[in-house]
mmCIF file of C-alpha atoms in Angstrom:
data_model
loop_
_atom_site.group_PDB
_atom_site.id
_atom_site.type_symbol
_atom_site.label_atom_id
_atom_site.label_comp_id
_atom_site.label_asym_id
_atom_site.label_seq_id
_atom_site.Cartn_x
_atom_site.Cartn_y
_atom_site.Cartn_z
ATOM 1 C CA UNK A 23 95.326 -46.887 -21.651
ATOM 2 C CA UNK A 24 97.322 -49.010 -24.062
ATOM 3 C CA UNK A 25 97.656 -47.831 -27.661
ATOM 4 C CA UNK A 26 94.845 -48.647 -30.068
ATOM 5 C CA UNK A 27 93.775 -47.800 -33.589
ATOM 6 C CA UNK A 28 91.276 -45.055 -32.807
ATOM 7 C CA UNK A 29 91.977 -41.411 -33.552
ATOM 8 C CA UNK A 30 94.510 -39.793 -31.192
ATOM 9 C CA UNK A 31 93.100 -38.888 -27.797
ATOM 10 C CA UNK A 32 93.019 -35.236 -26.737
ATOM 11 C CA UNK A 33 95.834 -34.171 -24.460
ATOM 12 C CA UNK A 34 95.113 -34.936 -20.831
ATOM 13 C CA UNK A 35 92.291 -37.364 -21.603
ATOM 14 C CA UNK A 36 91.755 -40.499 -19.542
ATOM 15 C CA UNK A 37 92.890 -42.572 -22.551
ATOM 16 C CA UNK A 38 96.183 -40.701 -22.603
ATOM 17 C CA UNK A 39 96.610 -41.088 -18.848
ATOM 18 C CA UNK A 40 96.294 -44.848 -19.249
ATOM 19 C CA UNK A 41 98.726 -44.853 -22.158
ATOM 20 C CA UNK A 42 101.272 -43.082 -19.993
ATOM 21 C CA UNK A 43 101.256 -45.759 -17.303
ATOM 22 C CA UNK A 44 104.475 -47.729 -17.064
ATOM 23 C CA UNK A 45 104.254 -51.132 -18.715
ATOM 24 C CA UNK A 46 107.352 -52.456 -17.031
ATOM 25 C CA UNK A 47 106.282 -52.413 -13.390
ATOM 26 C CA UNK A 48 104.038 -55.441 -13.185
ATOM 27 C CA UNK A 49 105.113 -59.074 -13.453
ATOM 28 C CA UNK A 50 103.439 -61.441 -15.862
ATOM 29 C CA UNK A 51 101.172 -63.986 -14.222
ATOM 30 C CA UNK A 52 102.945 -66.758 -16.099
ATOM 31 C CA UNK A 53 101.575 -69.930 -17.580
ATOM 32 C CA UNK A 54 100.842 -73.451 -16.462
ATOM 33 C CA UNK A 55 98.187 -75.225 -14.482
ATOM 34 C CA UNK A 56 96.217 -73.336 -11.875
ATOM 35 C CA UNK A 57 97.512 -73.955 -8.377
ATOM 36 C CA UNK A 58 95.646 -73.510 -5.148
ATOM 37 C CA UNK A 59 96.823 -70.488 -3.175
ATOM 38 C CA UNK A 60 97.440 -72.983 -0.408
ATOM 39 C CA UNK A 61 100.543 -74.036 -2.359
ATOM 40 C CA UNK A 62 101.855 -70.495 -2.589
ATOM 41 C CA UNK A 63 104.558 -69.387 -0.151
ATOM 42 C CA UNK A 64 102.687 -66.108 0.179
ATOM 43 C CA UNK A 65 99.279 -67.551 1.032
ATOM 44 C CA UNK A 66 97.882 -68.380 4.443
ATOM 45 C CA UNK A 67 94.611 -70.245 4.786
ATOM 46 C CA UNK A 68 94.293 -69.232 8.414
ATOM 47 C CA UNK A 69 92.123 -66.225 9.162
ATOM 48 C CA UNK A 70 94.000 -65.843 12.437
ATOM 49 C CA UNK A 71 97.140 -64.746 10.605
ATOM 50 C CA UNK A 72 97.772 -61.115 9.649
ATOM 51 C CA UNK A 73 96.737 -59.917 6.197
ATOM 52 C CA UNK A 74 98.896 -61.185 3.366
ATOM 53 C CA UNK A 75 101.222 -58.510 2.019
ATOM 54 C CA UNK A 76 102.081 -59.038 -1.651
ATOM 55 C CA UNK A 77 103.321 -55.524 -2.314
ATOM 56 C CA UNK A 78 106.771 -56.781 -3.303
ATOM 57 C CA UNK A 79 105.303 -59.403 -5.643
ATOM 58 C CA UNK A 80 102.347 -57.655 -7.267
ATOM 59 C CA UNK A 81 101.846 -53.908 -7.252
ATOM 60 C CA UNK A 82 98.283 -52.771 -7.779
ATOM 61 C CA UNK A 83 97.623 -51.232 -11.156
ATOM 62 C CA UNK A 84 95.817 -47.926 -10.621
ATOM 63 C CA UNK A 85 92.137 -47.513 -11.431
ATOM 64 C CA UNK A 86 91.300 -44.528 -13.628
ATOM 65 C CA UNK A 87 87.909 -43.153 -14.680
ATOM 66 C CA UNK A 88 86.353 -44.798 -17.714
ATOM 67 C CA UNK A 89 84.629 -47.975 -18.867
ATOM 68 C CA UNK A 90 85.253 -51.283 -17.119
ATOM 69 C CA UNK A 91 83.868 -54.573 -18.434
ATOM 70 C CA UNK A 92 82.595 -57.488 -16.346
ATOM 71 C CA UNK A 93 83.656 -60.184 -18.763
ATOM 72 C CA UNK A 94 81.762 -63.261 -19.863
ATOM 73 C CA UNK A 95 82.993 -66.743 -18.949
ATOM 74 C CA UNK A 96 83.036 -69.092 -21.941
ATOM 75 C CA UNK A 97 82.442 -72.830 -22.009
ATOM 76 C CA UNK A 98 82.770 -75.699 -24.454
ATOM 77 C CA UNK A 99 79.356 -76.118 -26.065
ATOM 78 C CA UNK A 100 79.288 -79.859 -25.460
ATOM 79 C CA UNK A 101 81.142 -80.538 -22.221
ATOM 80 C CA UNK A 102 80.593 -77.160 -20.479
ATOM 81 C CA UNK A 103 84.296 -77.180 -19.556
ATOM 82 C CA UNK A 104 85.928 -73.764 -19.425
ATOM 83 C CA UNK A 105 87.036 -72.445 -22.802
ATOM 84 C CA UNK A 106 90.087 -70.513 -21.648
ATOM 85 C CA UNK A 107 91.243 -69.702 -25.186
ATOM 86 C CA UNK A 108 88.057 -67.723 -25.768
ATOM 87 C CA UNK A 109 88.265 -66.175 -22.294
ATOM 88 C CA UNK A 110 91.730 -64.920 -23.269
ATOM 89 C CA UNK A 111 90.907 -63.688 -26.784
ATOM 90 C CA UNK A 112 87.778 -61.890 -25.553
ATOM 91 C CA UNK A 113 89.770 -60.035 -22.896
ATOM 92 C CA UNK A 114 92.275 -58.888 -25.511
ATOM 93 C CA UNK A 115 89.462 -57.752 -27.825
ATOM 94 C CA UNK A 116 88.114 -55.542 -25.031
ATOM 95 C CA UNK A 117 91.559 -54.175 -24.203
ATOM 96 C CA UNK A 118 92.179 -53.338 -27.851
ATOM 97 C CA UNK A 119 88.901 -51.407 -27.882
ATOM 98 C CA UNK A 120 90.313 -49.157 -25.164
ATOM 99 C CA UNK A 121 88.520 -50.110 -21.951
ATOM 100 C CA UNK A 122 89.924 -48.826 -18.662
ATOM 101 C CA UNK A 123 89.916 -52.238 -17.003
ATOM 102 C CA UNK A 124 88.377 -55.685 -16.846
ATOM 103 C CA UNK A 125 86.387 -57.502 -14.186
ATOM 104 C CA UNK A 126 86.198 -61.290 -13.878
ATOM 105 C CA UNK A 127 83.807 -63.345 -11.730
ATOM 106 C CA UNK A 128 80.875 -60.957 -11.979
ATOM 107 C CA UNK A 129 77.275 -61.734 -12.848
ATOM 108 C CA UNK A 130 78.183 -61.830 -16.538
ATOM 109 C CA UNK A 131 81.064 -64.131 -15.662
ATOM 110 C CA UNK A 132 78.751 -66.752 -14.133
ATOM 111 C CA UNK A 133 80.775 -66.771 -10.934
ATOM 112 C CA UNK A 134 77.998 -68.694 -9.182
ATOM 113 C CA UNK A 135 78.497 -71.502 -11.727
ATOM 114 C CA UNK A 136 82.248 -71.834 -11.115
ATOM 115 C CA UNK A 137 84.337 -73.702 -8.583
ATOM 116 C CA UNK A 138 87.170 -71.884 -6.816
ATOM 117 C CA UNK A 139 89.700 -73.537 -9.134
ATOM 118 C CA UNK A 140 87.705 -72.474 -12.189
ATOM 119 C CA UNK A 141 87.492 -68.913 -10.909
ATOM 120 C CA UNK A 142 91.254 -68.858 -10.515
ATOM 121 C CA UNK A 143 91.714 -70.329 -13.985
ATOM 122 C CA UNK A 144 89.612 -67.558 -15.575
ATOM 123 C CA UNK A 145 91.439 -64.798 -13.714
ATOM 124 C CA UNK A 146 94.857 -66.266 -14.470
ATOM 125 C CA UNK A 147 94.020 -66.730 -18.163
ATOM 126 C CA UNK A 148 92.713 -63.176 -18.403
ATOM 127 C CA UNK A 149 95.759 -61.629 -16.743
ATOM 128 C CA UNK A 150 98.176 -63.704 -18.802
ATOM 129 C CA UNK A 151 96.420 -62.854 -22.077
ATOM 130 C CA UNK A 152 96.477 -59.146 -21.292
ATOM 131 C CA UNK A 153 100.157 -59.270 -20.373
ATOM 132 C CA UNK A 154 101.079 -61.232 -23.486
ATOM 133 C CA UNK A 155 99.216 -58.735 -25.686
ATOM 134 C CA UNK A 156 101.028 -55.762 -24.135
ATOM 135 C CA UNK A 157 98.227 -54.619 -21.825
ATOM 136 C CA UNK A 158 100.015 -55.385 -18.589
ATOM 137 C CA UNK A 159 99.087 -51.959 -17.171
ATOM 138 C CA UNK A 160 95.366 -52.719 -17.481
ATOM 139 C CA UNK A 161 93.872 -53.324 -14.014
ATOM 140 C CA UNK A 162 91.966 -56.514 -13.253
ATOM 141 C CA UNK A 163 89.072 -56.503 -10.788
ATOM 142 C CA UNK A 164 87.812 -59.866 -9.504
ATOM 143 C CA UNK A 165 84.388 -60.634 -8.054
ATOM 144 C CA UNK A 166 84.897 -62.018 -4.552
ATOM 145 C CA UNK A 167 81.532 -61.886 -2.809
ATOM 146 C CA UNK A 168 80.454 -64.911 -0.757
ATOM 147 C CA UNK A 169 77.907 -65.856 1.885
ATOM 148 C CA UNK A 170 80.520 -66.011 4.641
ATOM 149 C CA UNK A 171 83.184 -63.496 5.533
ATOM 150 C CA UNK A 172 85.733 -66.299 5.657
ATOM 151 C CA UNK A 173 85.085 -67.486 2.103
ATOM 152 C CA UNK A 174 85.049 -63.932 0.755
ATOM 153 C CA UNK A 175 88.503 -63.348 2.242
ATOM 154 C CA UNK A 176 89.663 -66.634 0.740
ATOM 155 C CA UNK A 177 88.389 -65.506 -2.667
ATOM 156 C CA UNK A 178 90.268 -62.204 -2.294
ATOM 157 C CA UNK A 179 93.476 -64.100 -1.600
ATOM 158 C CA UNK A 180 92.897 -66.398 -4.548
ATOM 159 C CA UNK A 181 92.162 -63.394 -6.760
ATOM 160 C CA UNK A 182 95.424 -61.766 -5.790
ATOM 161 C CA UNK A 183 97.404 -64.952 -6.258
ATOM 162 C CA UNK A 184 96.114 -65.360 -9.813
ATOM 163 C CA UNK A 185 96.720 -61.782 -10.935
ATOM 164 C CA UNK A 186 93.818 -59.696 -9.653
ATOM 165 C CA UNK A 187 94.451 -56.140 -8.518
ATOM 166 C CA UNK A 188 91.133 -55.409 -6.805
ATOM 167 C CA UNK A 189 88.181 -57.355 -5.389
ATOM 168 C CA UNK A 190 84.549 -56.522 -6.131
ATOM 169 C CA UNK A 191 82.456 -57.703 -3.188
ATOM 170 C CA UNK A 192 78.713 -58.312 -3.009
ATOM 171 C CA UNK A 193 77.052 -58.441 0.427
ATOM 172 C CA UNK A 194 75.735 -61.803 1.623
ATOM 173 C CA UNK A 195 71.977 -62.342 1.705
ATOM 174 C CA UNK A 196 71.087 -65.987 2.394
ATOM 175 C CA UNK A 197 70.739 -65.431 6.153
ATOM 176 C CA UNK A 198 69.613 -61.841 5.806
ATOM 177 C CA UNK A 199 66.724 -62.238 8.264
ATOM 178 C CA UNK A 200 69.217 -63.084 11.023
ATOM 179 C CA UNK A 201 71.570 -60.149 10.468
ATOM 180 C CA UNK A 202 71.953 -57.384 12.993
ATOM 181 C CA UNK A 203 71.987 -53.780 11.818
ATOM 182 C CA UNK A 204 75.771 -53.750 11.806
ATOM 183 C CA UNK A 205 76.290 -57.177 10.199
ATOM 184 C CA UNK A 206 76.798 -55.923 6.636
ATOM 185 C CA UNK A 207 79.138 -53.085 7.524
ATOM 186 C CA UNK A 208 81.159 -55.513 9.661
ATOM 187 C CA UNK A 209 81.268 -57.931 6.716
ATOM 188 C CA UNK A 210 82.836 -55.344 4.404
ATOM 189 C CA UNK A 211 85.112 -53.977 7.127
ATOM 190 C CA UNK A 212 86.434 -57.418 8.040
ATOM 191 C CA UNK A 213 87.072 -58.380 4.412
ATOM 192 C CA UNK A 214 88.835 -55.089 3.700
ATOM 193 C CA UNK A 215 91.016 -55.552 6.780
ATOM 194 C CA UNK A 216 92.108 -59.066 5.738
ATOM 195 C CA UNK A 217 92.213 -58.812 1.939
ATOM 196 C CA UNK A 218 95.647 -58.499 0.315
ATOM 197 C CA UNK A 219 94.068 -56.368 -2.426
ATOM 198 C CA UNK A 220 91.841 -53.292 -2.160
ATOM 199 C CA UNK A 221 88.104 -53.864 -2.455
ATOM 200 C CA UNK A 222 85.155 -52.191 -4.133
ATOM 201 C CA UNK A 223 81.659 -52.448 -2.664
ATOM 202 C CA UNK A 224 79.148 -53.991 -5.062
ATOM 203 C CA UNK A 225 75.581 -52.777 -4.507
ATOM 204 C CA UNK A 226 73.268 -54.931 -6.644
ATOM 205 C CA UNK A 227 69.879 -55.439 -4.948
ATOM 206 C CA UNK A 228 68.666 -57.777 -7.677
ATOM 207 C CA UNK A 229 71.363 -60.327 -6.842
ATOM 208 C CA UNK A 230 71.045 -60.240 -3.039
ATOM 209 C CA UNK A 231 67.350 -60.584 -2.238
ATOM 210 C CA UNK A 232 66.671 -56.874 -2.603
ATOM 211 C CA UNK A 233 69.325 -55.706 -0.136
ATOM 212 C CA UNK A 234 70.157 -52.130 -1.088
ATOM 213 C CA UNK A 235 72.996 -50.329 0.688
ATOM 214 C CA UNK A 236 72.186 -46.671 1.241
ATOM 215 C CA UNK A 237 74.576 -43.793 0.664
ATOM 216 C CA UNK A 238 75.268 -43.374 4.393
ATOM 217 C CA UNK A 239 76.515 -46.951 4.686
ATOM 218 C CA UNK A 240 78.724 -46.703 1.596
ATOM 219 C CA UNK A 241 80.173 -43.351 2.665
ATOM 220 C CA UNK A 242 80.961 -44.756 6.110
ATOM 221 C CA UNK A 243 82.662 -47.810 4.622
ATOM 222 C CA UNK A 244 84.651 -45.661 2.174
ATOM 223 C CA UNK A 245 86.708 -44.402 5.113
ATOM 224 C CA UNK A 246 88.395 -47.801 5.417
ATOM 225 C CA UNK A 247 91.839 -47.459 3.776
ATOM 226 C CA UNK A 248 91.435 -50.694 1.816
ATOM 227 C CA UNK A 249 87.994 -49.828 0.390
ATOM 228 C CA UNK A 250 88.690 -47.847 -2.762
ATOM 229 C CA UNK A 251 85.429 -47.736 -4.674
ATOM 230 C CA UNK A 252 81.905 -48.937 -5.297
ATOM 231 C CA UNK A 253 79.785 -50.273 -8.132
ATOM 232 C CA UNK A 254 76.161 -49.125 -7.972
ATOM 233 C CA UNK A 255 73.985 -51.435 -10.045
ATOM 234 C CA UNK A 256 70.976 -50.193 -8.100
ATOM 235 C CA UNK A 257 70.681 -47.476 -10.755
ATOM 236 C CA UNK A 258 70.085 -44.761 -8.150
ATOM 237 C CA UNK A 259 71.907 -41.740 -9.555
ATOM 238 C CA UNK A 260 70.928 -39.655 -6.527
ATOM 239 C CA UNK A 261 72.774 -42.128 -4.312
ATOM 240 C CA UNK A 262 75.683 -42.087 -6.743
ATOM 241 C CA UNK A 263 75.854 -38.283 -6.590
ATOM 242 C CA UNK A 264 75.861 -38.308 -2.782
ATOM 243 C CA UNK A 265 78.592 -40.933 -2.567
ATOM 244 C CA UNK A 266 80.702 -39.258 -5.255
ATOM 245 C CA UNK A 267 80.521 -35.885 -3.522
ATOM 246 C CA UNK A 268 81.195 -37.241 -0.033
ATOM 247 C CA UNK A 269 84.195 -39.287 -1.145
ATOM 248 C CA UNK A 270 85.626 -36.704 -3.565
ATOM 249 C CA UNK A 271 85.485 -39.448 -6.166
ATOM 250 C CA UNK A 272 87.881 -39.567 -9.080
ATOM 251 C CA UNK A 273 86.464 -38.066 -12.293
ATOM 252 C CA UNK A 274 87.671 -37.492 -15.834
ATOM 253 C CA UNK A 275 88.615 -33.923 -14.914
ATOM 254 C CA UNK A 276 89.896 -34.401 -11.371
ATOM 255 C CA UNK A 277 91.620 -37.389 -9.728
ATOM 256 C CA UNK A 278 90.093 -36.310 -6.429
ATOM 257 C CA UNK A 279 90.672 -38.715 -3.552
ATOM 258 C CA UNK A 280 91.114 -41.666 -5.914
ATOM 259 C CA UNK A 281 87.883 -43.301 -4.718
ATOM 260 C CA UNK A 282 86.057 -44.842 -7.688
ATOM 261 C CA UNK A 283 82.305 -44.259 -7.711
ATOM 262 C CA UNK A 284 81.097 -46.400 -10.620
ATOM 263 C CA UNK A 285 77.704 -46.911 -12.161
ATOM 264 C CA UNK A 286 76.765 -50.528 -12.680
ATOM 265 C CA UNK A 287 75.109 -50.389 -16.081
ATOM 266 C CA UNK A 288 75.824 -48.879 -19.478
ATOM 267 C CA UNK A 289 72.345 -47.385 -19.716
ATOM 268 C CA UNK A 290 73.304 -44.593 -17.330
ATOM 269 C CA UNK A 291 76.911 -43.971 -18.373
ATOM 270 C CA UNK A 292 76.364 -40.298 -19.183
ATOM 271 C CA UNK A 293 74.213 -39.753 -16.107
ATOM 272 C CA UNK A 294 76.992 -41.221 -13.962
ATOM 273 C CA UNK A 295 79.556 -38.824 -15.398
ATOM 274 C CA UNK A 296 77.289 -35.782 -15.104
ATOM 275 C CA UNK A 297 76.611 -36.473 -11.418
ATOM 276 C CA UNK A 298 80.295 -36.727 -10.544
ATOM 277 C CA UNK A 299 80.878 -40.456 -10.949
ATOM 278 C CA UNK A 300 84.031 -42.155 -12.179
ATOM 279 C CA UNK A 301 82.589 -44.244 -15.013
ATOM 280 C CA UNK A 302 80.892 -47.621 -15.239
ATOM 281 C CA UNK A 303 81.377 -51.337 -14.864
ATOM 282 C CA UNK A 304 78.896 -52.342 -17.545
ATOM 283 C CA UNK A 305 78.156 -55.765 -18.995
ATOM 284 C CA UNK A 306 76.970 -54.300 -22.290
ATOM 285 C CA UNK A 307 80.590 -53.438 -23.066
ATOM 286 C CA UNK A 308 81.155 -57.147 -23.744
ATOM 287 C CA UNK A 309 79.244 -56.513 -26.966
ATOM 288 C CA UNK A 310 79.870 -52.822 -27.622
ATOM 289 C CA UNK A 311 82.953 -51.536 -25.776
ATOM 290 C CA UNK A 312 83.708 -48.793 -28.294
ATOM 291 C CA UNK A 313 80.176 -47.387 -28.116
ATOM 292 C CA UNK A 314 80.369 -47.172 -24.325
ATOM 293 C CA UNK A 315 83.816 -45.578 -24.466
ATOM 294 C CA UNK A 316 82.617 -43.081 -27.086
ATOM 295 C CA UNK A 317 80.049 -41.702 -24.650
ATOM 296 C CA UNK A 318 82.845 -41.050 -22.163
ATOM 297 C CA UNK A 319 85.025 -39.405 -24.826
ATOM 298 C CA UNK A 320 82.220 -37.161 -26.048
ATOM 299 C CA UNK A 321 81.390 -36.090 -22.508
ATOM 300 C CA UNK A 322 85.030 -35.367 -21.774
ATOM 301 C CA UNK A 323 85.208 -33.226 -24.921
ATOM 302 C CA UNK A 324 82.164 -31.228 -23.854
ATOM 303 C CA UNK A 325 79.972 -32.616 -26.642
ATOM 304 C CA UNK A 326 76.972 -33.298 -24.456
ATOM 305 C CA UNK A 327 74.369 -33.292 -27.221
ATOM 306 C CA UNK A 328 76.257 -35.931 -29.192
ATOM 307 C CA UNK A 329 76.901 -37.920 -26.016
ATOM 308 C CA UNK A 330 73.188 -37.887 -25.172
ATOM 309 C CA UNK A 331 72.271 -39.187 -28.632
ATOM 310 C CA UNK A 332 74.758 -42.012 -28.292
ATOM 311 C CA UNK A 333 73.568 -42.748 -24.767
ATOM 312 C CA UNK A 334 70.048 -43.303 -26.107
ATOM 313 C CA UNK A 335 71.300 -45.976 -28.535
ATOM 314 C CA UNK A 336 73.353 -47.631 -25.808
ATOM 315 C CA UNK A 337 70.391 -47.575 -23.430
ATOM 316 C CA UNK A 338 68.190 -49.311 -26.000
ATOM 317 C CA UNK A 339 70.869 -51.959 -26.464
ATOM 318 C CA UNK A 340 71.252 -52.329 -22.726
ATOM 319 C CA UNK A 341 67.526 -52.945 -22.398
ATOM 320 C CA UNK A 342 67.987 -55.973 -24.642
ATOM 321 C CA UNK A 343 70.852 -57.105 -22.411
ATOM 322 C CA UNK A 344 68.814 -56.584 -19.253
ATOM 323 C CA UNK A 345 65.890 -58.550 -20.641
ATOM 324 C CA UNK A 346 68.002 -61.423 -21.966
ATOM 325 C CA UNK A 347 70.592 -61.521 -19.193
ATOM 326 C CA UNK A 348 73.712 -63.572 -19.748
ATOM 327 C CA UNK A 349 71.757 -65.923 -22.036
ATOM 328 C CA UNK A 350 70.944 -63.041 -24.393
ATOM 329 C CA UNK A 351 74.407 -61.504 -24.174
ATOM 330 C CA UNK A 352 76.104 -64.778 -25.136
ATOM 331 C CA UNK A 353 73.600 -65.316 -27.928
ATOM 332 C CA UNK A 354 74.324 -61.845 -29.330
ATOM 333 C CA UNK A 355 78.077 -62.443 -29.170
ATOM 334 C CA UNK A 356 77.545 -65.666 -31.097
ATOM 335 C CA UNK A 357 75.305 -64.002 -33.704
ATOM 336 C CA UNK A 358 77.461 -60.946 -34.363
ATOM 337 C CA UNK A 359 81.023 -61.937 -33.468
ATOM 338 C CA UNK A 360 81.082 -65.696 -33.991
ATOM 339 C CA UNK A 361 81.741 -66.749 -30.403
ATOM 340 C CA UNK A 362 79.839 -66.765 -27.140
ATOM 341 C CA UNK A 363 78.403 -70.214 -26.727
ATOM 342 C CA UNK A 364 75.963 -70.953 -23.963
ATOM 343 C CA UNK A 365 75.614 -70.419 -20.234
ATOM 344 C CA UNK A 366 75.978 -73.389 -17.935
ATOM 345 C CA UNK A 367 72.924 -75.394 -17.001
ATOM 346 C CA UNK A 368 70.356 -74.949 -15.627
ATOM 347 C CA UNK A 369 70.257 -71.734 -17.686
ATOM 348 C CA UNK A 370 68.543 -72.543 -20.989
ATOM 349 C CA UNK A 371 70.052 -72.568 -24.441
ATOM 350 C CA UNK A 372 68.108 -70.189 -26.686
ATOM 351 C CA UNK A 373 65.991 -71.693 -29.418
ATOM 352 C CA UNK A 374 66.669 -70.416 -32.971
ATOM 353 C CA UNK A 375 63.690 -68.062 -32.781
ATOM 354 C CA UNK A 376 64.911 -66.717 -29.443
ATOM 355 C CA UNK A 377 68.427 -66.214 -30.820
ATOM 356 C CA UNK A 378 66.956 -64.241 -33.720
ATOM 357 C CA UNK A 379 65.024 -62.104 -31.263
ATOM 358 C CA UNK A 380 68.125 -61.404 -29.194
ATOM 359 C CA UNK A 381 70.018 -60.444 -32.354
ATOM 360 C CA UNK A 382 67.287 -57.981 -33.351
ATOM 361 C CA UNK A 383 67.443 -56.382 -29.917
ATOM 362 C CA UNK A 384 71.155 -55.642 -30.287
ATOM 363 C CA UNK A 385 71.199 -54.810 -34.006
ATOM 364 C CA UNK A 386 71.165 -51.013 -33.718
ATOM 365 C CA UNK A 387 73.905 -51.048 -31.102
ATOM 366 C CA UNK A 388 76.150 -53.506 -32.962
ATOM 367 C CA UNK A 389 75.788 -51.456 -36.155
ATOM 368 C CA UNK A 390 77.019 -48.453 -34.206
ATOM 369 C CA UNK A 391 79.823 -50.455 -32.595
ATOM 370 C CA UNK A 392 81.148 -51.679 -35.935
ATOM 371 C CA UNK A 393 81.143 -48.131 -37.307
ATOM 372 C CA UNK A 394 83.475 -46.816 -34.599
#
């Protein structure tokens, strides 16, 4: 992990492992207008062609156990155009806090509100900002789920072209009633076989009409060489424990197979680590990255009692985030950090009384965050 202003990390810690990564291996994503991957000499729009191999152009930054943040997308308050300056500065703020990696185009990133070109603009701006700030070893995961296999593969290619290292893929659900038993496993297998970047399976029943992948399905898919992890926003720690054990998932103490078994919410960060998981991809870290990271550090140091106390505060803050969704998260960022703005329509803009209520819900957590 890149240097930061916290106290020195203990020898062998995941922070130190990140700090030891070479910063000279990865090319900067560069500047300028976003281009379609169709204009890249390395991109093929045909699904009949073999998978794109970018290994010579863009080596994948390794994933290590810790806290990953699905970042917020920011918009101009009047026009709703992308605010790429804030996208960039927010990513650097998170990196400076010491997160293990960043995810764009997730639920917090309003991916469903963005065009393909806008998605690429956010990913490119994030990668470029991290590189310019000296965090060019920090991995970037990009949400690439779609309703068709073809579009999901296209999103993976676009993610790679604009600086993404990994793709986070939700299963499709619109035509769920027509799927065969094997349709979902074939979906992930086909994407993994065609994607130029490794993929992580995203299990989030709330976003896909209640579809909930079981541990058997995830374990089976984990055998594909280009499937390197999963995010379990289902909150089922029993499932997480089964997947982590079966895949020999990477942990703070043991790199294992390298498979990343990640919880999908900050409210069970400690539980994820205790059951053999690799860390979390948690939206709450947009507001309180240091608090989330502190739980990981305390656990790694064997201070379970202190970690549990901190987890309780984080869980209360995450309940506010769960209740308010992206509307509440952006409102809290605006109240406490002076930026955040609003979600795109048709999501509502909070009334002053609602903004005050969101701020109260996060107050305990933000107080903790600012003390770290």
